[in-house]
Amino acid sequence: MANNVLTPTMQKVVVRFSGDSGDGMQLTGDMFSQASGQAGLDLTTIPDFPAEIRAPQGSVGGVSSFQIQFGGTEIYTPGDEVDVLVVMNPAALKANLRFLKLGGTIVADKDSFTSRNLKKADYEENPLEDKSLDEYKVIKAPATSLTKEALKDLGLENQAMTRSKNMFALGLVTYMFGRPLDTLIKFIEKKFSKKPVLVKANKLALEAGFNFALNTEIIGTSIIIPPAKMQKGTYRNIDGNTAIAWGFLAASENSGRKLSLCSYPITPASEILHELSARRDMGAIVFQAEDEIAAVCAAIGASFSGNLSITTTSGPGLSLKSEAIGLAVISEIPLVIVNVQRAGPSTGLPTKTEQSDLNQALYGRHGDAPLVVMAASSPDDCFNYSYEAARLAMEHSTPVILLSDTYLASGTSPWRIPENGDLPDIKIKDFEGSADEWLPYIRDPEFLTRYWKGPGDKGFEHRIGGLEKQVDTGNLTYEPENHEKMTKIREEKIAKIAKKLPRQSVVGAQSGKLLVIGWGSTHGAINTAVTEMLEEGEENIGFTHFNYINPLPENTEEVFSRFDQILVCELNNGQFANYLKTKFPKFNYRKYNKIQGQPFFTSEIKAEIINTLTN
Amino acid sequence: MQTDVKDKNEALTRKDFASDQNVRWCPGCGDYMILANMQKTFAQMDHAKEDFLSVSGIGCSSRITYYLDTYGIHSIHGRAIAVATGAKLANPELNVWVSTGDGDCMAIGGNHFIHACRRNIDLNIIIFNNKIYGMTKGQSSPTTPEGTKTKTAPEGNYENTFNIGEVAIGAGATFFARVPDKDPKLMEEVMMEAYRHKGTSVIEVLQNCVIFTDGIHEQITGKDTKDDNQLVLEHGKPMVFGKDQQYGLKLEGMKLKKAPYDENDPTFLKHDAHEPDSALQLALAKLELPDFPVSMGVIRKSDKPNFDKTVHDRIATVREHSSFESVSDLFNSGNTWDIE
Ligand SMILES: Cc1ncc(C[n+]2csc(CCOP(=O)(O)OP(=O)(O)O)c2C)c(N)n1
Ligand code: SF4
């Protein structure tokens, strides 16, 4: 047997729970990550669902997984390779073994490795018995039978008893990492508060797993990871889509503008629509439109009516919205368009992640139609960026496209709940003169922002629309010079927003051989790769990450000029690199692209950095 | 009557709703009549001027937004109803008027139209039906009659057509009315009825395009033919027509039948616009020449909860039972932990 890769002094660990989609692995993973958060650890998680909604039970296609990386340092990704793989059946082993580190630990429910289940997963021999797993440490736990044994006095049906075996697994893993059970028990009590018998069943199963690990000593010593240095405050776990929804609620509250969300369902953006639908309890006006065109148009109407207006979608939906977004650009109204990207083109790989809608966000409109484009980089910062997108939209009276993606949408990380004063104020400039002096297209001189007036504002009646506007008056005009002037003004207005943006910062060397560049959701993998290399003694590399894409931060070019080489890493065929080339043509951009519908592994980035440095 | 609107605190006149923009329709276009009537009826409505919103799509008809001195959005082709829906939901106190053409509303905007009817949102939709694409210079529209020569059917239109009333009522519209552009009195009445109706009000105006379909409605609206060829409906009144009101309508099996009117014969039908079952109203909307006159006036006006009100009632009810006063309550609900 290979040596155990788990050591008592580890800084971070990756655990993957996997089982049939009916085995409750998402709940197990979620509870484990909540308890890890409570233990003061930083973490990032990612679920992996079967592609079909109801895949056959026990089949490889029906395996559902949940991966978490947690540790005593800052954790930016759910991890490349898994240290501990929990498998509730043979199919889960088949689907997930490739993620396990050589020498890693497998926790298997040996009761479920029946000949029937083995057959469903296409195993000829039982892998727990045939030495094929000799490279790993295998903990064969009789999860099903011990759970049933523990629950036998509750009077539950067989199936109901078996269903609790996920808690057995959770108890076992909890012991492995030297954690007490009390937080988990509190979760169980809360979650099943209306069904006392389920509280009992889940608690007994949890304890059975914990005690099994304790008594059999199969596991050896538990691994105790010291807490991370996290900022003081109250935390909770949050996924990217919820964080986006909540950012908008906060922006609505802080701006005093009601929130209107107008959307049409699409994977992986739908949960934003779901969450805000549930937030009618906070006054959110949610409209599920008949299609994406109606959705964005309704949002435009709501914006004209004075609300903070949002429309959420994914790539194919953004395509449908383009004409109307152009209307929002020429009308100069506040509007946030969220695109939770998935892999395209067309329906592409609808459940997989990619960053390939950047071109569409930047250029996907007819005419010269500039707007703000920004991207979030972690599940928890989705909150800050949706707040920021709403703030910029309202303060600058412009449409803003916020890019997220599948990876951020479903991943979770601990989020520090903002306290009073943490969030920047939203200062919507109002026209100071009287209605007589006002014109629909006069602008605040500093940022060229048009004032946001609408129905209900007495004396300010006016018309907006898609036909070219005369400077200041907003009247229709086909005058050639006016069109050129307005085109330039619209461009300059967006460019001026750069004055408000944070300066682009660099992790690691501030100048030197190589600058690694990323944007959006790849932050975790690239940052981890670069940071690890710096810790390993590499002194010549820096990393800069973009959240603001149009406009770019003011010091972007200056940052680029401090390095000999530039490496742009992105999950598409080079769209950001091409964009940078048009903005700052004097630099050479080396592209590193992954186009597999999968996020970057840290190891891939490291390898590419080494390649670049040595070539 | 509308409730929950701001008191109109000043007497408005038609002029208050005329913008300073030059009206640029072709001389003689039926759109002028519609504009004049909108301005006139707007002044009579119980709404403060700043709460009026005009939304239009793209087409000759849709230019009207620029000519009305209200808040207005001249949006994109076919999408006016969608824009208006968002605006009305955001602020249900607005008095929203959608102006759209037969191409704008029935072709590219067909999807939004049927869904507005289905939802019964409180919008007033005026469809300027000139049975042609005017602005793009004469292509067939979904209402162009069979045989009409158009730019896209030079040998005569061969597509089946939509009857706007049939589509609207079929999609669940609670209010449908039809008027000729030449009948300001009826148009005014119908607009005021639509305004008072809570829910989606659809008004089809038979509008004359002097350039591409001049006279297309003449048989129905012409001085000499209109009495025989129009059935002007009034709720509760017998459905009679003809120069001397000499005809009435009866039911024969499932169909309407034209017969010499006899006021003592109880089998002659009276108009019931308020009947929730739309079967008869649908039959009325579909009557056509030469066998029947064309129905005018309010064909259907039936009460049903309106979408904008339902949305806001729901919000109010959920809010009442919610423990969240602010985002901070929401954020701190559920499983949280503290780091000291
Ligand atoms: C997306 C899009 N497609 C096509 C057009 C061109 N277009 C402008 S108006 C119009 C038809 C208008 O016809 P109708 O609605 O009947 O209005 P009318 O001009 O007759 O009043 C078309 C096809 C457009 N503006 N936008
Ligand atoms: S083309 Fe026809 S519809 Fe358009 S303005 Fe002229 S007459 Fe009116």
Short mmCIF file of C-alpha atoms and ligand atoms in Angstrom, two decimals, chain B residues 24-26 29-31 60 130 134-135 207-212, ligand 2:
data_model
loop_
_atom_site.label_atom_id
_atom_site.label_comp_id
_atom_site.label_asym_id
_atom_site.label_seq_id
_atom_site.Cartn_x
_atom_site.Cartn_y
_atom_site.Cartn_z
CA ARG B 24 -44.13 64.11 -40.30
CA TRP B 25 -46.72 61.72 -41.56
CA CYS B 26 -47.85 61.92 -45.19
CA CYS B 29 -52.56 59.78 -43.31
CA GLY B 30 -55.05 58.29 -40.88
CA ASP B 31 -52.47 58.53 -38.11
CA CYS B 60 -45.03 55.10 -39.17
CA ASN B 130 -53.36 49.99 -42.40
CA GLY B 134 -45.92 51.63 -44.36
CA MET B 135 -42.54 52.73 -43.15
CA GLN B 207 -56.27 53.38 -40.44
CA ASN B 208 -55.85 54.61 -43.95
CA CYS B 209 -52.41 54.73 -45.52
CA VAL B 210 -52.74 57.15 -48.37
CA ILE B 211 -49.58 55.93 -49.98
CA PHE B 212 -49.77 52.15 -50.03
S1 SF4 C 2 -46.71 55.76 -45.50
FE1 SF4 C 2 -48.83 55.46 -45.06
S2 SF4 C 2 -48.90 55.03 -42.88
FE2 SF4 C 2 -46.94 55.93 -43.31
S3 SF4 C 2 -47.22 58.09 -42.94
FE3 SF4 C 2 -47.56 57.76 -45.08
S4 SF4 C 2 -49.71 57.46 -45.22
FE4 SF4 C 2 -49.22 57.20 -43.10
#
